[in-house]
PDB file of C-alpha atoms in Angstrom:
ATOM      1  CA  MET A  20    -233.501  -6.744 -48.530  1.00 90.00           C
ATOM      2  CA  PHE A  21    -231.694  -6.538 -45.366  1.00 97.00           C
ATOM      3  CA  ASN A  22    -233.171  -8.356 -42.314  1.00 96.00           C
ATOM      4  CA  PRO A  23    -233.580  -6.603 -39.942  1.00 95.00           C
ATOM      5  CA  GLU A  24    -234.161  -3.456 -42.070  1.00 97.00           C
ATOM      6  CA  LEU A  25    -231.063  -1.500 -42.480  1.00 98.00           C
ATOM      7  CA  LYS A  26    -231.857   2.316 -42.599  1.00 98.00           C
ATOM      8  CA  MET A  27    -228.390   3.993 -42.203  1.00 98.00           C
ATOM      9  CA  VAL A  28    -225.086   3.342 -43.807  1.00 98.00           C
ATOM     10  CA  GLU A  29    -222.228   5.470 -42.715  1.00 98.00           C
ATOM     11  CA  ILE A  30    -218.935   5.162 -44.856  1.00 98.00           C
ATOM     12  CA  GLU A  31    -215.654   6.338 -43.841  1.00 98.00           C
ATOM     13  CA  ILE A  32    -214.267   7.484 -47.174  1.00 98.00           C
ATOM     14  CA  ASN A  33    -211.197   9.125 -45.626  1.00 98.00           C
ATOM     15  CA  HIS A  34    -209.854   9.125 -42.163  1.00 98.00           C
ATOM     16  CA  HIS A  35    -208.524  12.742 -41.800  1.00 96.00           C
ATOM     17  CA  CYS A  36    -210.165  15.754 -40.202  1.00 98.00           C
ATOM     18  CA  ASN A  37    -208.876  19.331 -40.014  1.00 97.00           C
ATOM     19  CA  ARG A  38    -210.356  19.869 -36.469  1.00 96.00           C
ATOM     20  CA  ALA A  39    -209.484  18.175 -33.120  1.00 96.00           C
ATOM     21  CA  CYS A  40    -212.458  19.293 -30.953  1.00 97.00           C
ATOM     22  CA  SER A  41    -212.260  18.563 -27.136  1.00 97.00           C
ATOM     23  CA  TYR A  42    -215.374  16.475 -27.348  1.00 98.00           C
ATOM     24  CA  CYS A  43    -214.058  14.314 -30.155  1.00 98.00           C
ATOM     25  CA  PRO A  44    -211.754  11.352 -29.967  1.00 98.00           C
ATOM     26  CA  ASN A  45    -209.493  13.073 -32.517  1.00 97.00           C
ATOM     27  CA  SER A  46    -208.382  15.368 -29.679  1.00 97.00           C
ATOM     28  CA  VAL A  47    -206.757  12.545 -27.672  1.00 97.00           C
ATOM     29  CA  ALA A  48    -206.087   9.626 -30.240  1.00 97.00           C
ATOM     30  CA  SER A  49    -205.444   8.802 -33.703  1.00 96.00           C
ATOM     31  CA  ARG A  50    -207.607   6.718 -36.005  1.00 96.00           C
ATOM     32  CA  LYS A  51    -206.590   3.077 -36.284  1.00 95.00           C
ATOM     33  CA  GLU A  52    -207.053   3.201 -40.023  1.00 98.00           C
ATOM     34  CA  GLN A  53    -205.394   5.759 -42.274  1.00 97.00           C
ATOM     35  CA  GLY A  54    -205.835   7.230 -45.865  1.00 97.00           C
ATOM     36  CA  GLU A  55    -208.892   7.124 -48.046  1.00 98.00           C
ATOM     37  CA  MET A  56    -211.154   4.158 -49.250  1.00 98.00           C
ATOM     38  CA  ARG A  57    -210.242   2.608 -52.425  1.00 98.00           C
ATOM     39  CA  PRO A  58    -212.714   3.539 -55.216  1.00 98.00           C
ATOM     40  CA  GLU A  59    -213.264  -0.255 -56.023  1.00 98.00           C
ATOM     41  CA  LEU A  60    -214.063  -0.852 -52.387  1.00 98.00           C
ATOM     42  CA  PHE A  61    -216.634   1.919 -52.343  1.00 98.00           C
ATOM     43  CA  GLU A  62    -218.288   0.734 -55.638  1.00 98.00           C
ATOM     44  CA  LYS A  63    -218.560  -2.743 -54.200  1.00 98.00           C
ATOM     45  CA  ILE A  64    -220.619  -1.206 -51.256  1.00 98.00           C
ATOM     46  CA  MET A  65    -222.792   0.688 -53.645  1.00 98.00           C
ATOM     47  CA  GLN A  66    -223.402  -2.424 -55.875  1.00 98.00           C
ATOM     48  CA  GLU A  67    -224.239  -4.468 -52.924  1.00 98.00           C
ATOM     49  CA  LEU A  68    -226.754  -1.967 -51.465  1.00 98.00           C
ATOM     50  CA  ALA A  69    -228.339  -1.521 -54.911  1.00 98.00           C
ATOM     51  CA  ALA A  70    -228.653  -5.359 -55.508  1.00 98.00           C
ATOM     52  CA  ASN A  71    -230.480  -5.654 -52.060  1.00 98.00           C
ATOM     53  CA  HIS A  72    -232.744  -2.766 -52.812  1.00 98.00           C
ATOM     54  CA  TYR A  73    -231.471  -0.627 -49.953  1.00 98.00           C
ATOM     55  CA  GLN A  74    -233.866   2.174 -49.323  1.00 97.00           C
ATOM     56  CA  GLY A  75    -232.010   4.050 -46.341  1.00 98.00           C
ATOM     57  CA  SER A  76    -229.550   6.966 -46.243  1.00 98.00           C
ATOM     58  CA  ILE A  77    -225.928   7.220 -47.078  1.00 98.00           C
ATOM     59  CA  SER A  78    -223.396   9.421 -45.347  1.00 98.00           C
ATOM     60  CA  TYR A  79    -219.686   9.628 -45.516  1.00 98.00           C
ATOM     61  CA  GLU A  80    -218.437  10.283 -41.925  1.00 96.00           C
ATOM     62  CA  PHE A  81    -216.607   8.488 -38.939  1.00 98.00           C
ATOM     63  CA  TYR A  82    -214.695  11.071 -37.098  1.00 98.00           C
ATOM     64  CA  ASN A  83    -213.619  12.613 -40.340  1.00 98.00           C
ATOM     65  CA  GLU A  84    -214.101  15.619 -42.448  1.00 98.00           C
ATOM     66  CA  PRO A  85    -215.480  14.030 -45.661  1.00 98.00           C
ATOM     67  CA  MET A  86    -214.730  16.954 -47.935  1.00 98.00           C
ATOM     68  CA  LEU A  87    -211.027  16.483 -47.421  1.00 98.00           C
ATOM     69  CA  ALA A  88    -211.197  13.314 -49.454  1.00 98.00           C
ATOM     70  CA  LYS A  89    -209.436  13.899 -52.833  1.00 96.00           C
ATOM     71  CA  ASN A  90    -212.212  12.304 -54.853  1.00 95.00           C
ATOM     72  CA  PHE A  91    -215.131  13.532 -52.745  1.00 98.00           C
ATOM     73  CA  ASN A  92    -217.313  14.523 -55.638  1.00 98.00           C
ATOM     74  CA  TRP A  93    -216.705  11.057 -57.205  1.00 98.00           C
ATOM     75  CA  PHE A  94    -218.051   9.334 -54.128  1.00 98.00           C
ATOM     76  CA  VAL A  95    -221.209  11.505 -54.240  1.00 98.00           C
ATOM     77  CA  GLN A  96    -221.649  10.973 -57.892  1.00 98.00           C
ATOM     78  CA  THR A  97    -221.033   7.175 -57.605  1.00 98.00           C
ATOM     79  CA  THR A  98    -223.567   6.968 -54.732  1.00 98.00           C
ATOM     80  CA  ARG A  99    -226.245   8.709 -56.832  1.00 98.00           C
ATOM     81  CA  LYS A 100    -225.529   6.475 -59.786  1.00 98.00           C
ATOM     82  CA  TYR A 101    -226.211   3.328 -57.971  1.00 98.00           C
ATOM     83  CA  LEU A 102    -228.752   4.727 -55.467  1.00 98.00           C
ATOM     84  CA  PRO A 103    -230.673   7.253 -57.442  1.00 98.00           C
ATOM     85  CA  ASN A 104    -233.674   7.699 -55.029  1.00 98.00           C
ATOM     86  CA  ASN A 105    -231.834   7.360 -51.537  1.00 98.00           C
ATOM     87  CA  ARG A 106    -231.119  10.231 -49.344  1.00 98.00           C
ATOM     88  CA  ILE A 107    -227.475  11.265 -49.234  1.00 98.00           C
ATOM     89  CA  ASP A 108    -226.363  13.152 -46.150  1.00 98.00           C
ATOM     90  CA  LEU A 109    -223.306  15.332 -45.795  1.00 98.00           C
ATOM     91  CA  TYR A 110    -222.078  15.742 -42.206  1.00 98.00           C
ATOM     92  CA  THR A 111    -219.531  18.412 -42.420  1.00 98.00           C
ATOM     93  CA  ASN A 112    -217.624  21.124 -40.261  1.00 98.00           C
ATOM     94  CA  GLY A 113    -218.272  23.600 -43.041  1.00 98.00           C
ATOM     95  CA  THR A 114    -214.689  24.885 -43.126  1.00 98.00           C
ATOM     96  CA  LEU A 115    -214.465  23.957 -46.756  1.00 98.00           C
ATOM     97  CA  LEU A 116    -217.864  24.689 -47.833  1.00 98.00           C
ATOM     98  CA  THR A 117    -217.796  27.675 -50.030  1.00 98.00           C
ATOM     99  CA  LEU A 118    -220.731  28.766 -52.047  1.00 98.00           C
ATOM    100  CA  LYS A 119    -219.171  27.215 -55.264  1.00 98.00           C
ATOM    101  CA  ARG A 120    -218.603  23.910 -53.611  1.00 98.00           C
ATOM    102  CA  PHE A 121    -222.064  23.783 -52.048  1.00 98.00           C
ATOM    103  CA  LYS A 122    -223.710  24.176 -55.448  1.00 98.00           C
ATOM    104  CA  GLN A 123    -221.398  21.525 -57.101  1.00 98.00           C
ATOM    105  CA  ILE A 124    -222.002  19.093 -54.299  1.00 98.00           C
ATOM    106  CA  LEU A 125    -225.773  19.733 -54.344  1.00 98.00           C
ATOM    107  CA  ASN A 126    -225.746  19.255 -58.029  1.00 98.00           C
ATOM    108  CA  ASP A 127    -223.724  15.943 -57.703  1.00 98.00           C
ATOM    109  CA  GLY A 128    -226.505  14.575 -55.553  1.00 98.00           C
ATOM    110  CA  VAL A 129    -226.241  15.414 -51.878  1.00 98.00           C
ATOM    111  CA  SER A 130    -229.758  15.661 -50.463  1.00 98.00           C
ATOM    112  CA  ARG A 131    -229.119  17.186 -47.129  1.00 98.00           C
ATOM    113  CA  PHE A 132    -226.237  19.221 -45.569  1.00 99.00           C
ATOM    114  CA  ILE A 133    -225.714  18.882 -41.690  1.00 98.00           C
ATOM    115  CA  VAL A 134    -223.275  21.549 -41.029  1.00 98.00           C
ATOM    116  CA  THR A 135    -221.813  22.100 -37.443  1.00 98.00           C
ATOM    117  CA  LYS A 136    -219.849  25.102 -36.557  1.00 98.00           C
ATOM    118  CA  HIS A 137    -217.476  23.547 -33.972  1.00 97.00           C
ATOM    119  CA  GLU A 138    -215.448  25.211 -31.118  1.00 97.00           C
ATOM    120  CA  GLY A 139    -212.553  27.541 -31.815  1.00 94.00           C
ATOM    121  CA  ILE A 140    -213.195  28.413 -35.495  1.00 93.00           C
ATOM    122  CA  ASP A 141    -212.461  32.000 -36.490  1.00 89.00           C
ATOM    123  CA  HIS A 142    -213.316  33.425 -39.956  1.00 93.00           C
ATOM    124  CA  TYR A 143    -215.781  30.652 -40.652  1.00 97.00           C
ATOM    125  CA  VAL A 144    -216.326  29.882 -44.314  1.00 97.00           C
ATOM    126  CA  PHE A 145    -219.869  28.562 -44.199  1.00 98.00           C
ATOM    127  CA  ASP A 146    -221.203  31.690 -42.226  1.00 98.00           C
ATOM    128  CA  LYS A 147    -220.722  33.700 -45.569  1.00 98.00           C
ATOM    129  CA  THR A 148    -221.859  30.866 -47.669  1.00 98.00           C
ATOM    130  CA  TYR A 149    -225.168  30.385 -45.651  1.00 98.00           C
ATOM    131  CA  GLU A 150    -225.948  34.024 -46.177  1.00 98.00           C
ATOM    132  CA  GLN A 151    -225.663  33.685 -49.946  1.00 98.00           C
ATOM    133  CA  LEU A 152    -227.963  30.702 -50.305  1.00 98.00           C
ATOM    134  CA  SER A 153    -231.398  31.026 -51.611  1.00 98.00           C
ATOM    135  CA  ASP A 154    -234.384  29.940 -49.423  1.00 98.00           C
ATOM    136  CA  GLU A 155    -234.666  26.718 -51.539  1.00 98.00           C
ATOM    137  CA  GLU A 156    -231.099  25.940 -50.898  1.00 98.00           C
ATOM    138  CA  LYS A 157    -231.330  26.707 -47.196  1.00 98.00           C
ATOM    139  CA  SER A 158    -234.221  24.275 -46.975  1.00 98.00           C
ATOM    140  CA  VAL A 159    -231.848  21.347 -47.503  1.00 98.00           C
ATOM    141  CA  VAL A 160    -229.397  22.582 -44.756  1.00 98.00           C
ATOM    142  CA  ILE A 161    -229.266  22.001 -41.066  1.00 98.00           C
ATOM    143  CA  PHE A 162    -226.839  24.548 -39.683  1.00 98.00           C
ATOM    144  CA  GLN A 163    -226.071  24.224 -36.034  1.00 98.00           C
ATOM    145  CA  SER A 164    -223.422  25.078 -33.407  1.00 97.00           C
ATOM    146  CA  TYR A 165    -221.519  22.564 -31.343  1.00 97.00           C
ATOM    147  CA  LYS A 166    -223.403  23.899 -28.486  1.00 97.00           C
ATOM    148  CA  ASP A 167    -226.597  22.275 -30.083  1.00 97.00           C
ATOM    149  CA  LEU A 168    -225.085  18.766 -29.978  1.00 96.00           C
ATOM    150  CA  LYS A 169    -226.089  15.963 -27.629  1.00 95.00           C
ATOM    151  CA  LEU A 170    -222.686  15.038 -26.675  1.00 96.00           C
ATOM    152  CA  THR A 171    -221.426  11.680 -25.499  1.00 97.00           C
ATOM    153  CA  ASN A 172    -218.256  10.211 -24.192  1.00 96.00           C
ATOM    154  CA  ARG A 173    -217.695   8.274 -27.376  1.00 97.00           C
ATOM    155  CA  GLY A 174    -217.645   4.897 -25.731  1.00 95.00           C
ATOM    156  CA  GLY A 175    -215.558   6.250 -22.845  1.00 95.00           C
ATOM    157  CA  VAL A 176    -212.829   7.868 -25.132  1.00 97.00           C
ATOM    158  CA  VAL A 177    -213.467  11.458 -23.993  1.00 97.00           C
ATOM    159  CA  GLN A 178    -215.038  13.360 -21.134  1.00 95.00           C
ATOM    160  CA  ALA A 179    -218.407  14.552 -22.538  1.00 96.00           C
ATOM    161  CA  GLY A 180    -222.157  13.950 -22.109  1.00 95.00           C
ATOM    162  CA  PRO A 181    -223.957  12.645 -19.225  1.00 93.00           C
ATOM    163  CA  ASP A 182    -222.293  11.662 -15.918  1.00 90.00           C
ATOM    164  CA  GLY A 183    -221.693   8.047 -15.603  1.00 84.00           C
ATOM    165  CA  VAL A 184    -222.994   5.118 -17.532  1.00 82.00           C
ATOM    166  CA  LEU A 185    -226.567   3.911 -16.804  1.00 79.00           C
ATOM    167  CA  PRO A 186    -226.750   0.172 -16.310  1.00 83.00           C
ATOM    168  CA  LEU A 187    -229.318  -1.833 -18.178  1.00 91.00           C
ATOM    169  CA  THR A 188    -230.086   1.009 -20.675  1.00 92.00           C
ATOM    170  CA  PRO A 189    -231.216  -0.492 -24.023  1.00 95.00           C
ATOM    171  CA  CYS A 190    -229.710   0.727 -27.224  1.00 96.00           C
ATOM    172  CA  LEU A 191    -231.312   0.336 -30.595  1.00 96.00           C
ATOM    173  CA  ILE A 192    -228.675   1.800 -32.873  1.00 97.00           C
ATOM    174  CA  PRO A 193    -227.396  -1.490 -34.121  1.00 97.00           C
ATOM    175  CA  GLU A 194    -230.918  -2.478 -35.183  1.00 97.00           C
ATOM    176  CA  PHE A 195    -230.852   0.064 -38.026  1.00 97.00           C
ATOM    177  CA  LEU A 196    -227.340   1.272 -38.608  1.00 98.00           C
ATOM    178  CA  LEU A 197    -223.945   0.173 -39.614  1.00 98.00           C
ATOM    179  CA  VAL A 198    -220.516   1.844 -40.183  1.00 98.00           C
ATOM    180  CA  VAL A 199    -217.955   0.709 -42.963  1.00 98.00           C
ATOM    181  CA  THR A 200    -214.404   1.884 -42.339  1.00 98.00           C
ATOM    182  CA  VAL A 201    -211.697   3.065 -44.783  1.00 98.00           C
ATOM    183  CA  LEU A 202    -210.516  -0.547 -44.968  1.00 98.00           C
ATOM    184  CA  GLY A 203    -213.845  -2.148 -45.149  1.00 98.00           C
ATOM    185  CA  ASN A 204    -214.397  -3.190 -41.617  1.00 98.00           C
ATOM    186  CA  VAL A 205    -218.049  -3.091 -40.450  1.00 98.00           C
ATOM    187  CA  LEU A 206    -218.891  -1.721 -37.097  1.00 98.00           C
ATOM    188  CA  PRO A 207    -222.388  -1.686 -35.460  1.00 98.00           C
ATOM    189  CA  CYS A 208    -222.151   1.793 -34.065  1.00 97.00           C
ATOM    190  CA  PHE A 209    -220.489   5.130 -34.785  1.00 97.00           C
ATOM    191  CA  GLU A 210    -219.452   5.355 -31.104  1.00 97.00           C
ATOM    192  CA  ASP A 211    -216.716   2.604 -31.676  1.00 98.00           C
ATOM    193  CA  PHE A 212    -213.755   4.899 -32.473  1.00 98.00           C
ATOM    194  CA  HIS A 213    -211.180   2.221 -31.618  1.00 98.00           C
ATOM    195  CA  GLU A 214    -213.087  -0.522 -33.560  1.00 98.00           C
ATOM    196  CA  GLU A 215    -213.486  -2.753 -30.503  1.00 97.00           C
ATOM    197  CA  ASN A 216    -216.206  -4.698 -32.055  1.00 97.00           C
ATOM    198  CA  ILE A 217    -215.756  -5.542 -35.741  1.00 98.00           C
ATOM    199  CA  MET A 218    -218.571  -7.490 -37.266  1.00 98.00           C
ATOM    200  CA  GLY A 219    -216.587  -8.550 -40.372  1.00 98.00           C
ATOM    201  CA  ASN A 220    -214.860  -7.097 -43.394  1.00 98.00           C
ATOM    202  CA  ILE A 221    -216.605  -6.529 -46.854  1.00 98.00           C
ATOM    203  CA  GLU A 222    -213.437  -7.689 -48.606  1.00 97.00           C
ATOM    204  CA  LYS A 223    -214.224 -11.110 -47.241  1.00 97.00           C
ATOM    205  CA  LYS A 224    -217.947 -11.233 -46.763  1.00 98.00           C
ATOM    206  CA  SER A 225    -220.848  -9.354 -48.343  1.00 98.00           C
ATOM    207  CA  LEU A 226    -222.370  -6.553 -46.568  1.00 98.00           C
ATOM    208  CA  LYS A 227    -225.668  -8.573 -46.169  1.00 98.00           C
ATOM    209  CA  GLU A 228    -223.833 -11.563 -44.797  1.00 98.00           C
ATOM    210  CA  ILE A 229    -222.102  -9.428 -42.198  1.00 98.00           C
ATOM    211  CA  TRP A 230    -225.454  -7.519 -41.365  1.00 98.00           C
ATOM    212  CA  GLU A 231    -227.096 -10.916 -40.677  1.00 98.00           C
ATOM    213  CA  ASN A 232    -224.454 -12.987 -39.067  1.00 98.00           C
ATOM    214  CA  GLU A 233    -224.700 -14.561 -35.691  1.00 98.00           C
ATOM    215  CA  LYS A 234    -222.162 -12.072 -34.031  1.00 98.00           C
ATOM    216  CA  PHE A 235    -224.254  -9.085 -35.230  1.00 98.00           C
ATOM    217  CA  LYS A 236    -227.469 -10.804 -34.144  1.00 98.00           C
ATOM    218  CA  THR A 237    -226.173 -11.515 -30.531  1.00 98.00           C
ATOM    219  CA  PHE A 238    -224.803  -8.001 -30.329  1.00 98.00           C
ATOM    220  CA  ARG A 239    -228.258  -6.688 -31.092  1.00 98.00           C
ATOM    221  CA  GLN A 240    -230.054  -8.957 -28.741  1.00 98.00           C
ATOM    222  CA  ASN A 241    -227.672  -7.832 -25.861  1.00 97.00           C
ATOM    223  CA  LEU A 242    -228.064  -4.167 -26.600  1.00 97.00           C
ATOM    224  CA  ARG A 243    -231.934  -4.425 -26.999  1.00 96.00           C
ATOM    225  CA  LYS A 244    -232.001  -5.935 -23.531  1.00 96.00           C
ATOM    226  CA  GLY A 245    -229.902  -3.194 -22.114  1.00 96.00           C
ATOM    227  CA  LEU A 246    -226.794  -5.584 -21.457  1.00 96.00           C
ATOM    228  CA  ARG A 247    -224.149  -3.068 -22.413  1.00 95.00           C
ATOM    229  CA  HIS A 248    -221.861  -4.532 -19.940  1.00 95.00           C
ATOM    230  CA  LEU A 249    -221.411  -7.563 -22.264  1.00 97.00           C
ATOM    231  CA  GLU A 250    -220.122  -5.442 -25.139  1.00 97.00           C
ATOM    232  CA  SER A 251    -217.439  -3.050 -25.990  1.00 95.00           C
ATOM    233  CA  PRO A 252    -217.234  -0.175 -26.192  1.00 96.00           C
ATOM    234  CA  CYS A 253    -220.929  -0.154 -24.971  1.00 96.00           C
ATOM    235  CA  LYS A 254    -219.925  -0.866 -21.362  1.00 95.00           C
ATOM    236  CA  ASN A 255    -218.429   2.522 -21.172  1.00 95.00           C
ATOM    237  CA  CYS A 256    -220.899   4.395 -23.329  1.00 96.00           C
ATOM    238  CA  ASN A 257    -223.209   7.113 -21.894  1.00 95.00           C
ATOM    239  CA  ARG A 258    -225.314   7.692 -24.946  1.00 94.00           C
ATOM    240  CA  LEU A 259    -228.936   8.093 -24.344  1.00 91.00           C
ATOM    241  CA  GLN A 260    -230.140   9.000 -27.739  1.00 90.00           C
ATOM    242  CA  VAL A 261    -230.672   5.413 -29.024  1.00 87.00           C
ATOM    243  CA  ALA A 262    -233.544   5.330 -31.323  1.00 77.00           C
ATOM    244  CA  TYR A 263    -233.907   5.637 -34.984  1.00 71.00           C
ATOM    245  CA  GLU A 264    -233.944   9.372 -36.058  1.00 61.00           C
TER     246      GLU A 264
END
C-alpha cells in the first residue's frame, strides 16, 4: 500500500492536443515532453500499482487529448488487465468521441467519461453522440461546458481563475494525487505544466519509492501548512479547490 494513501494517478500517455484554449497553457507554450508513452513504461506503472494493491482511480491526461494516442485502446485494456476493479476516468474534449468509439472504449473498460465542450468548437461531434446514448450509457458520462469549469492560472502560466494568489492557503492535492509524464517524471500536481517540481522518475525509482521519498514528504508538509511561497509553481498558483473530490 502507498503511505499516505494514493487515490488518483494521472498518466500522460501522449503530449499532444487538438485544441489550444485560452485558459490552457497549450495556448501560450509547448509541452516540455513530446510524443507518446512507451508501452513498456506504462505497463511498468500498472504492474507497480497492482503489486501495491492500489485502489484509486486512473486517468490519462496532462494538458493532452488522450484519444489522440495511437494506442489509446491498448492503454485502457492494459489498465483493466492489471487493475480490474479500479475506476478508469477518461477526460476528453469529445471532438473524437463518436458513438462507435464511445461504445468501444466503454467495452474496453473506461468507467466514467468526463467530456468538456471547450470554447470555439463548431460542429461538435459529441453533441450528436450524446443524443444517441441510452440512459444507462449517459449515467457514466459527465457532459459539461468550459463555462462550468473552475478555472485557475495553471501555476501562473495563463490569466484565468481568481484574482491574485492568496498567501498561506493550504493545498491537499499532493496528499492523494500524482502525475506521471510521457517520459516517466513524477509530479505532485496537475498544475505543474512546466515540470518545475519533479519528484523522481519511474525509470530510476519505483513509484512507491518516489511517493514516499523525503522530497515529496517535505512538499506535502509545506503545502499542508499553506507555505505555497516555498514551492514552485505553487507560489504563483491561485487554485482554491484543493481537497479530494
